[in-house]
C-alpha cells in the first residue's frame, strides 16, 4: 500500500511540474481565473491525499503488529501522534482546497462531487478520533488503572433498566491491557449486606422487601441505574469502580454470533448463540453445579470468551456488532469521569434519557417489569400501536393499544428439552419448566405520556385498574397497569387520552419521541398521525405504509429511540 501511495505522490508532483506554465499568475489588476485556481487546488489536494494514504498505510501496518508486552496505550498514542493526527490535519486542508474547486462545466463534475463527499466523511472520522483520543486512552487505563463492573443482565426477566442482574464481572485494565477479572454471583454481595433499604419502585415490592445490587437498575436512565449499582457494590463490601457496563443476554447472544460457539470444560459440546439462553437458564435455575456454585457455567463462559478474543480478526468484528447492540440499548456504559462519559454519549452507548418533565413535544415511553419471578419474557411478543389525531378544533386525541402474546407451547418445551439433552442435562421438573417460561407472564406496565394527558376511555382493561404514580427520578407522572397472560394466550388493551395542547397556525411541525427501555425486545411499534383538513408537506422518517397527504403511518421493530417529525399546512 505504501508503494502505491508513493507512486501517487510522484504522479501528482509530475503533474504539478508540467502544469507550471498554467499556474503562473502575476497580474495585479486581474483576478486569478477560477479554472487556474481550481487546477492549483486539485493538484495540491492530490499531493496531500497521497501523503494521507501513506499515513494510513503506516498506521495500518503498526496496528497489524501490536506488541505483545508493554504499554498498549503508549503504543496507540504514538501511532496517533505520528500518523493519525497528521493525516487528520491534512484531510482538513484537503477539504478547504476542494471546497474552492469548480468543475461544474466539465465531464468530471459528478465524480468530483462524490470524491469531495468521501473526503469529508474520512476527515470527519479522523477528527472524531483526534477529539476523543484522550477519553479513549483514559478508558483504557492510560494514566490511571481502571476497574469496571459488568452487569450480566438477563432480559428474559425484565427490570426497568434492563434485565435482572444475576451476576457481575469485575474487570481491571491498565495501560490498555486486561490485568485481572473476577466473576461473582450477585448474591455473594447481596447476602452480606443487612441494611434495610426500601425498594424505591412499587413493582418490585411484591418480590422483595429490601433493595440490593440485583435490583439496582430501577430506572430506564442507565447512568442513574449504573451509579446505584456502583454504590451498592461498594457498600456491600466490594471495590469501588470507575465505570459500569450493562450487558443484556440479547447482546451476549449477538457476541456469540460473531465469535462462534464457546467451549467450556464442564460441557461435552460448545455453547452457541442459539442454545445460550435456554442452556444457561436450565443449568443455573436447576443448580446443576450444586447449591454452592450454581453459576459456574457463567464463570466458564466468561473465561472462554476472553480467550476467544485472542483469535485474529475477532476484536474488530466484535466491536462493530457491539456498537449495533448499543444502538438497541442491549449494551450500555457509564463512566464516572465526565469527559469519558461525554465520549460514551457521543458513541450512543450511554442509555441516558432526557428529563421527561422538560419535554415540550409529544412523547411516549413504555416500561415493562416482570413481576412474576420467571424467565417468560423471552416468549412474549408485543405489538404497540400509538395513534394521534389532530381534530379540527385544535384538540389532540391519542390512542394507545398494547397487544401481548405468550408464545410458549408444547413445541417450545420439547425443543428446550432436546437442546439441553444434547448437553447431558435431563433434570427437568415442573418447577423448572415454569421458571423458564411455561407459566403465566405477569408484567407491570408503565405508560409515560406528556404531563397533563388525561385518559377518557379504555377497552380490554378497567379504568380502575390503571393507576397514577409519580416518578421522582424523571419528575413526571405516569400511568400503570398489570398484565397477566398464560402460555398460548393473547391479551390486548387500549386507552384513549387527550393532550393539553393546541396546534395553531397555517404551518405546524409535529414532533413525536419514543424512548426505548434498555433490554427491551420482541416489540413491534406502529405510529399513526391523522390531521383532517391539513396537508402533510414532509415527514421523517418516511412512512412505511401507504398514506394520504394528511395521514402518516410508520411501523417497525422497536429497537431504539425514535424521533418522528411531520410538517403540515
GROMACS .gro file of N, CA, C and O in nm, residues 35-107:
model
  292
   35UNK      N    1  -1.056   2.872  -1.324
   35UNK     CA    2  -1.005   2.744  -1.374
   35UNK      C    3  -0.863   2.719  -1.325
   35UNK      O    4  -0.827   2.606  -1.288
   36UNK      N    5  -0.782   2.825  -1.322
   36UNK     CA    6  -0.644   2.811  -1.275
   36UNK      C    7  -0.642   2.780  -1.126
   36UNK      O    8  -0.567   2.692  -1.080
   37UNK      N    9  -0.724   2.851  -1.051
   37UNK     CA   10  -0.730   2.827  -0.907
   37UNK      C   11  -0.778   2.686  -0.877
   37UNK      O   12  -0.725   2.617  -0.787
   38UNK      N   13  -0.877   2.638  -0.951
   38UNK     CA   14  -0.929   2.503  -0.930
   38UNK      C   15  -0.820   2.400  -0.958
   38UNK      O   16  -0.804   2.303  -0.882
   39UNK      N   17  -0.745   2.422  -1.068
   39UNK     CA   18  -0.638   2.328  -1.102
   39UNK      C   19  -0.531   2.326  -0.994
   39UNK      O   20  -0.484   2.219  -0.952
   40UNK      N   21  -0.493   2.445  -0.946
   40UNK     CA   22  -0.391   2.451  -0.842
   40UNK      C   23  -0.439   2.378  -0.715
   40UNK      O   24  -0.364   2.301  -0.654
   41UNK      N   25  -0.563   2.401  -0.677
   41UNK     CA   26  -0.617   2.336  -0.557
   41UNK      C   27  -0.623   2.185  -0.572
   41UNK      O   28  -0.593   2.109  -0.478
   42UNK      N   29  -0.663   2.140  -0.692
   42UNK     CA   30  -0.672   1.995  -0.715
   42UNK      C   31  -0.535   1.930  -0.705
   42UNK      O   32  -0.519   1.823  -0.644
   43UNK      N   33  -0.435   1.993  -0.764
   43UNK     CA   34  -0.301   1.935  -0.760
   43UNK      C   35  -0.244   1.932  -0.619
   43UNK      O   36  -0.183   1.833  -0.576
   44UNK      N   37  -0.265   2.040  -0.544
   44UNK     CA   38  -0.217   2.041  -0.406
   44UNK      C   39  -0.292   1.937  -0.323
   44UNK      O   40  -0.232   1.865  -0.242
   45UNK      N   41  -0.425   1.928  -0.344
   45UNK     CA   42  -0.504   1.829  -0.270
   45UNK      C   43  -0.460   1.688  -0.305
   45UNK      O   44  -0.454   1.600  -0.218
   46UNK      N   45  -0.428   1.666  -0.434
   46UNK     CA   46  -0.382   1.534  -0.477
   46UNK      C   47  -0.255   1.492  -0.406
   46UNK      O   48  -0.240   1.377  -0.363
   47UNK      N   49  -0.163   1.585  -0.393
   47UNK     CA   50  -0.038   1.554  -0.322
   47UNK      C   51  -0.066   1.521  -0.176
   47UNK      O   52  -0.010   1.425  -0.121
   48UNK      N   53  -0.155   1.598  -0.114
   48UNK     CA   54  -0.190   1.572   0.026
   48UNK      C   55  -0.263   1.440   0.042
   48UNK      O   56  -0.242   1.368   0.142
   49UNK      N   57  -0.348   1.406  -0.055
   49UNK     CA   58  -0.418   1.278  -0.048
   49UNK      C   59  -0.318   1.163  -0.050
   49UNK      O   60  -0.332   1.064   0.024
   50UNK      N   61  -0.217   1.175  -0.133
   50UNK     CA   62  -0.114   1.072  -0.137
   50UNK      C   63  -0.043   1.060  -0.003
   50UNK      O   64  -0.014   0.950   0.046
   51UNK      N   65  -0.015   1.176   0.059
   51UNK     CA   66   0.051   1.174   0.189
   51UNK      C   67  -0.039   1.112   0.296
   51UNK      O   68   0.006   1.037   0.383
   52UNK      N   69  -0.169   1.145   0.290
   52UNK     CA   70  -0.264   1.085   0.385
   52UNK      C   71  -0.265   0.934   0.367
   52UNK      O   72  -0.268   0.857   0.465
   53UNK      N   73  -0.262   0.890   0.243
   53UNK     CA   74  -0.258   0.746   0.217
   53UNK      C   75  -0.138   0.679   0.280
   53UNK      O   76  -0.148   0.569   0.335
   54UNK      N   77  -0.025   0.747   0.274
   54UNK     CA   78   0.096   0.691   0.337
   54UNK      C   79   0.077   0.682   0.489
   54UNK      O   80   0.116   0.582   0.551
   55UNK      N   81   0.020   0.786   0.548
   55UNK     CA   82  -0.004   0.783   0.693
   55UNK      C   83  -0.096   0.666   0.730
   55UNK      O   84  -0.071   0.594   0.827
   56UNK      N   85  -0.203   0.649   0.653
   56UNK     CA   86  -0.299   0.542   0.681
   56UNK      C   87  -0.232   0.405   0.668
   56UNK      O   88  -0.252   0.316   0.751
   57UNK      N   89  -0.152   0.388   0.564
   57UNK     CA   90  -0.084   0.260   0.544
   57UNK      C   91   0.012   0.229   0.657
   57UNK      O   92   0.020   0.115   0.705
   58UNK      N   93   0.085   0.331   0.701
   58UNK     CA   94   0.181   0.309   0.809
   58UNK      C   95   0.108   0.280   0.941
   58UNK      O   96   0.153   0.197   1.021
   59UNK      N   97  -0.006   0.347   0.963
   59UNK     CA   98  -0.084   0.319   1.083
   59UNK      C   99  -0.140   0.178   1.078
   59UNK      O  100  -0.138   0.106   1.179
   60UNK      N  101  -0.188   0.137   0.961
   60UNK     CA  102  -0.241   0.002   0.945
   60UNK      C  103  -0.133  -0.102   0.973
   60UNK      O  104  -0.157  -0.202   1.041
   61UNK      N  105  -0.013  -0.076   0.923
   61UNK     CA  106   0.098  -0.169   0.948
   61UNK      C  107   0.130  -0.176   1.097
   61UNK      O  108   0.154  -0.285   1.152
   62UNK      N  109   0.128  -0.062   1.164
   62UNK     CA  110   0.157  -0.059   1.307
   62UNK      C  111   0.054  -0.140   1.385
   62UNK      O  112   0.088  -0.220   1.473
   63UNK      N  113  -0.074  -0.119   1.353
   63UNK     CA  114  -0.179  -0.189   1.427
   63UNK      C  115  -0.185  -0.338   1.392
   63UNK      O  116  -0.247  -0.416   1.464
   64UNK      N  117  -0.120  -0.376   1.282
   64UNK     CA  118  -0.110  -0.518   1.249
   64UNK      C  119   0.003  -0.586   1.324
   64UNK      O  120   0.016  -0.708   1.320
   65UNK      N  121   0.084  -0.504   1.392
   65UNK     CA  122   0.199  -0.558   1.465
   65UNK      C  123   0.201  -0.501   1.608
   65UNK      O  124   0.301  -0.446   1.654
   66UNK      N  125   0.089  -0.516   1.676
   66UNK     CA  126   0.078  -0.467   1.813
   66UNK      C  127   0.172  -0.547   1.902
   66UNK      O  128   0.172  -0.670   1.899
   67UNK      N  129   0.254  -0.480   1.982
   67UNK     CA  130   0.347  -0.552   2.068
   67UNK      C  131   0.274  -0.636   2.172
   67UNK      O  132   0.169  -0.596   2.225
   68UNK      N  133   0.328  -0.753   2.201
   68UNK     CA  134   0.265  -0.845   2.296
   68UNK      C  135   0.280  -0.798   2.439
   68UNK      O  136   0.202  -0.837   2.526
   69UNK      N  137   0.379  -0.715   2.466
   69UNK     CA  138   0.403  -0.667   2.601
   69UNK      C  139   0.422  -0.515   2.600
   69UNK      O  140   0.435  -0.454   2.495
   70UNK      N  141   0.427  -0.458   2.719
   70UNK     CA  142   0.445  -0.313   2.730
   70UNK      C  143   0.314  -0.239   2.728
   70UNK      O  144   0.205  -0.297   2.715
   71UNK      N  145   0.322  -0.107   2.738
   71UNK     CA  146   0.203  -0.024   2.745
   71UNK      C  147   0.135  -0.012   2.609
   71UNK      O  148   0.193   0.040   2.513
   72UNK      N  149   0.014  -0.063   2.603
   72UNK     CA  150  -0.063  -0.056   2.478
   72UNK      C  151  -0.111   0.086   2.453
   72UNK      O  152  -0.120   0.131   2.337
   73UNK      N  153  -0.142   0.161   2.560
   73UNK     CA  154  -0.189   0.298   2.541
   73UNK      C  155  -0.077   0.388   2.489
   73UNK      O  156  -0.102   0.478   2.409
   74UNK      N  157   0.046   0.365   2.534
   74UNK     CA  158   0.160   0.442   2.480
   74UNK      C  159   0.179   0.412   2.332
   74UNK      O  160   0.208   0.501   2.252
   75UNK      N  161   0.161   0.285   2.296
   75UNK     CA  162   0.172   0.245   2.156
   75UNK      C  163   0.066   0.315   2.071
   75UNK      O  164   0.095   0.372   1.965
   76UNK      N  165  -0.060   0.314   2.120
   76UNK     CA  166  -0.170   0.378   2.046
   76UNK      C  167  -0.144   0.528   2.034
   76UNK      O  168  -0.165   0.588   1.927
   77UNK      N  169  -0.098   0.589   2.142
   77UNK     CA  170  -0.072   0.732   2.142
   77UNK      C  171   0.037   0.769   2.041
   77UNK      O  172   0.028   0.871   1.972
   78UNK      N  173   0.139   0.685   2.031
   78UNK     CA  174   0.248   0.713   1.937
   78UNK      C  175   0.200   0.701   1.792
   78UNK      O  176   0.232   0.786   1.708
   79UNK      N  177   0.122   0.598   1.763
   79UNK     CA  178   0.067   0.583   1.627
   79UNK      C  179  -0.022   0.703   1.595
   79UNK      O  180  -0.020   0.756   1.482
   80UNK      N  181  -0.097   0.747   1.694
   80UNK     CA  182  -0.184   0.863   1.672
   80UNK      C  183  -0.102   0.987   1.643
   80UNK      O  184  -0.130   1.061   1.548
   81UNK      N  185  -0.001   1.012   1.725
   81UNK     CA  186   0.082   1.132   1.709
   81UNK      C  187   0.158   1.131   1.578
   81UNK      O  188   0.168   1.234   1.509
   82UNK      N  189   0.212   1.015   1.543
   82UNK     CA  190   0.298   1.005   1.423
   82UNK      C  191   0.219   0.998   1.293
   82UNK      O  192   0.266   1.046   1.189
   83UNK      N  193   0.100   0.935   1.297
   83UNK     CA  194   0.029   0.906   1.172
   83UNK      C  195  -0.113   0.961   1.166
   83UNK      O  196  -0.150   1.031   1.072
   84UNK      N  197  -0.194   0.930   1.266
   84UNK     CA  198  -0.336   0.963   1.258
   84UNK      C  199  -0.362   1.113   1.268
   84UNK      O  200  -0.445   1.167   1.192
   85UNK      N  201  -0.294   1.179   1.358
   85UNK     CA  202  -0.316   1.323   1.374
   85UNK      C  203  -0.262   1.404   1.255
   85UNK      O  204  -0.331   1.497   1.209
   86UNK      N  205  -0.143   1.372   1.202
   86UNK     CA  206  -0.101   1.442   1.079
   86UNK      C  207  -0.198   1.417   0.964
   86UNK      O  208  -0.226   1.508   0.884
   87UNK      N  209  -0.249   1.294   0.954
   87UNK     CA  210  -0.346   1.263   0.848
   87UNK      C  211  -0.472   1.347   0.865
   87UNK      O  212  -0.528   1.398   0.767
   88UNK      N  213  -0.516   1.363   0.989
   88UNK     CA  214  -0.636   1.442   1.016
   88UNK      C  215  -0.615   1.588   0.974
   88UNK      O  216  -0.703   1.649   0.910
   89UNK      N  217  -0.499   1.645   1.008
   89UNK     CA  218  -0.471   1.785   0.973
   89UNK      C  219  -0.468   1.802   0.821
   89UNK      O  220  -0.518   1.902   0.768
   90UNK      N  221  -0.408   1.706   0.752
   90UNK     CA  222  -0.400   1.716   0.606
   90UNK      C  223  -0.538   1.698   0.541
   90UNK      O  224  -0.568   1.763   0.440
   91UNK      N  225  -0.621   1.614   0.598
   91UNK     CA  226  -0.756   1.598   0.545
   91UNK      C  227  -0.838   1.726   0.562
   91UNK      O  228  -0.917   1.763   0.475
   92UNK      N  229  -0.816   1.796   0.673
   92UNK     CA  230  -0.884   1.925   0.691
   92UNK      C  231  -0.841   2.023   0.584
   92UNK      O  232  -0.923   2.099   0.529
   93UNK      N  233  -0.711   2.025   0.553
   93UNK     CA  234  -0.660   2.113   0.448
   93UNK      C  235  -0.715   2.074   0.312
   93UNK      O  236  -0.752   2.161   0.231
   94UNK      N  237  -0.727   1.945   0.287
   94UNK     CA  238  -0.783   1.897   0.160
   94UNK      C  239  -0.927   1.944   0.145
   94UNK      O  240  -0.970   1.987   0.036
   95UNK      N  241  -1.002   1.939   0.253
   95UNK     CA  242  -1.141   1.985   0.248
   95UNK      C  243  -1.150   2.132   0.209
   95UNK      O  244  -1.237   2.173   0.131
   96UNK      N  245  -1.061   2.215   0.265
   96UNK     CA  246  -1.058   2.358   0.232
   96UNK      C  247  -1.028   2.378   0.085
   96UNK      O  248  -1.092   2.459   0.015
   97UNK      N  249  -0.929   2.304   0.034
   97UNK     CA  250  -0.890   2.317  -0.106
   97UNK      C  251  -1.002   2.275  -0.200
   97UNK      O  252  -1.035   2.345  -0.297
   98UNK      N  253  -1.063   2.159  -0.172
   98UNK     CA  254  -1.166   2.106  -0.262
   98UNK      C  255  -1.294   2.189  -0.257
   98UNK      O  256  -1.370   2.191  -0.354
   99UNK      N  257  -1.316   2.257  -0.146
   99UNK     CA  258  -1.435   2.342  -0.137
   99UNK      C  259  -1.428   2.459  -0.233
   99UNK      O  260  -1.531   2.518  -0.269
  100UNK      N  261  -1.307   2.493  -0.275
  100UNK     CA  262  -1.287   2.608  -0.364
  100UNK      C  263  -1.249   2.563  -0.504
  100UNK      O  264  -1.168   2.625  -0.571
  101UNK      N  265  -1.305   2.449  -0.545
  101UNK     CA  266  -1.283   2.397  -0.680
  101UNK      C  267  -1.416   2.393  -0.754
  101UNK      O  268  -1.516   2.345  -0.702
  102UNK      N  269  -1.415   2.443  -0.876
  102UNK     CA  270  -1.537   2.446  -0.957
  102UNK      C  271  -1.516   2.364  -1.084
  102UNK      O  272  -1.441   2.404  -1.173
  103UNK      N  273  -1.582   2.249  -1.090
  103UNK     CA  274  -1.575   2.165  -1.210
  103UNK      C  275  -1.713   2.151  -1.274
  103UNK      O  276  -1.742   2.053  -1.343
  104UNK      N  277  -1.798   2.251  -1.249
  104UNK     CA  278  -1.937   2.241  -1.295
  104UNK      C  279  -1.951   2.235  -1.446
  104UNK      O  280  -2.050   2.186  -1.497
  105UNK      N  281  -1.852   2.284  -1.519
  105UNK     CA  282  -1.863   2.285  -1.666
  105UNK      C  283  -1.781   2.175  -1.730
  105UNK      O  284  -1.753   2.179  -1.850
  106UNK      N  285  -1.742   2.076  -1.652
  106UNK     CA  286  -1.657   1.969  -1.706
  106UNK      C  287  -1.729   1.835  -1.696
  106UNK      O  288  -1.833   1.821  -1.631
  107UNK      N  289  -1.666   1.735  -1.758
  107UNK     CA  290  -1.720   1.599  -1.753
  107UNK      C  291  -1.691   1.530  -1.620
  107UNK      O  292  -1.739   1.419  -1.596
   0.00000   0.00000   0.00000
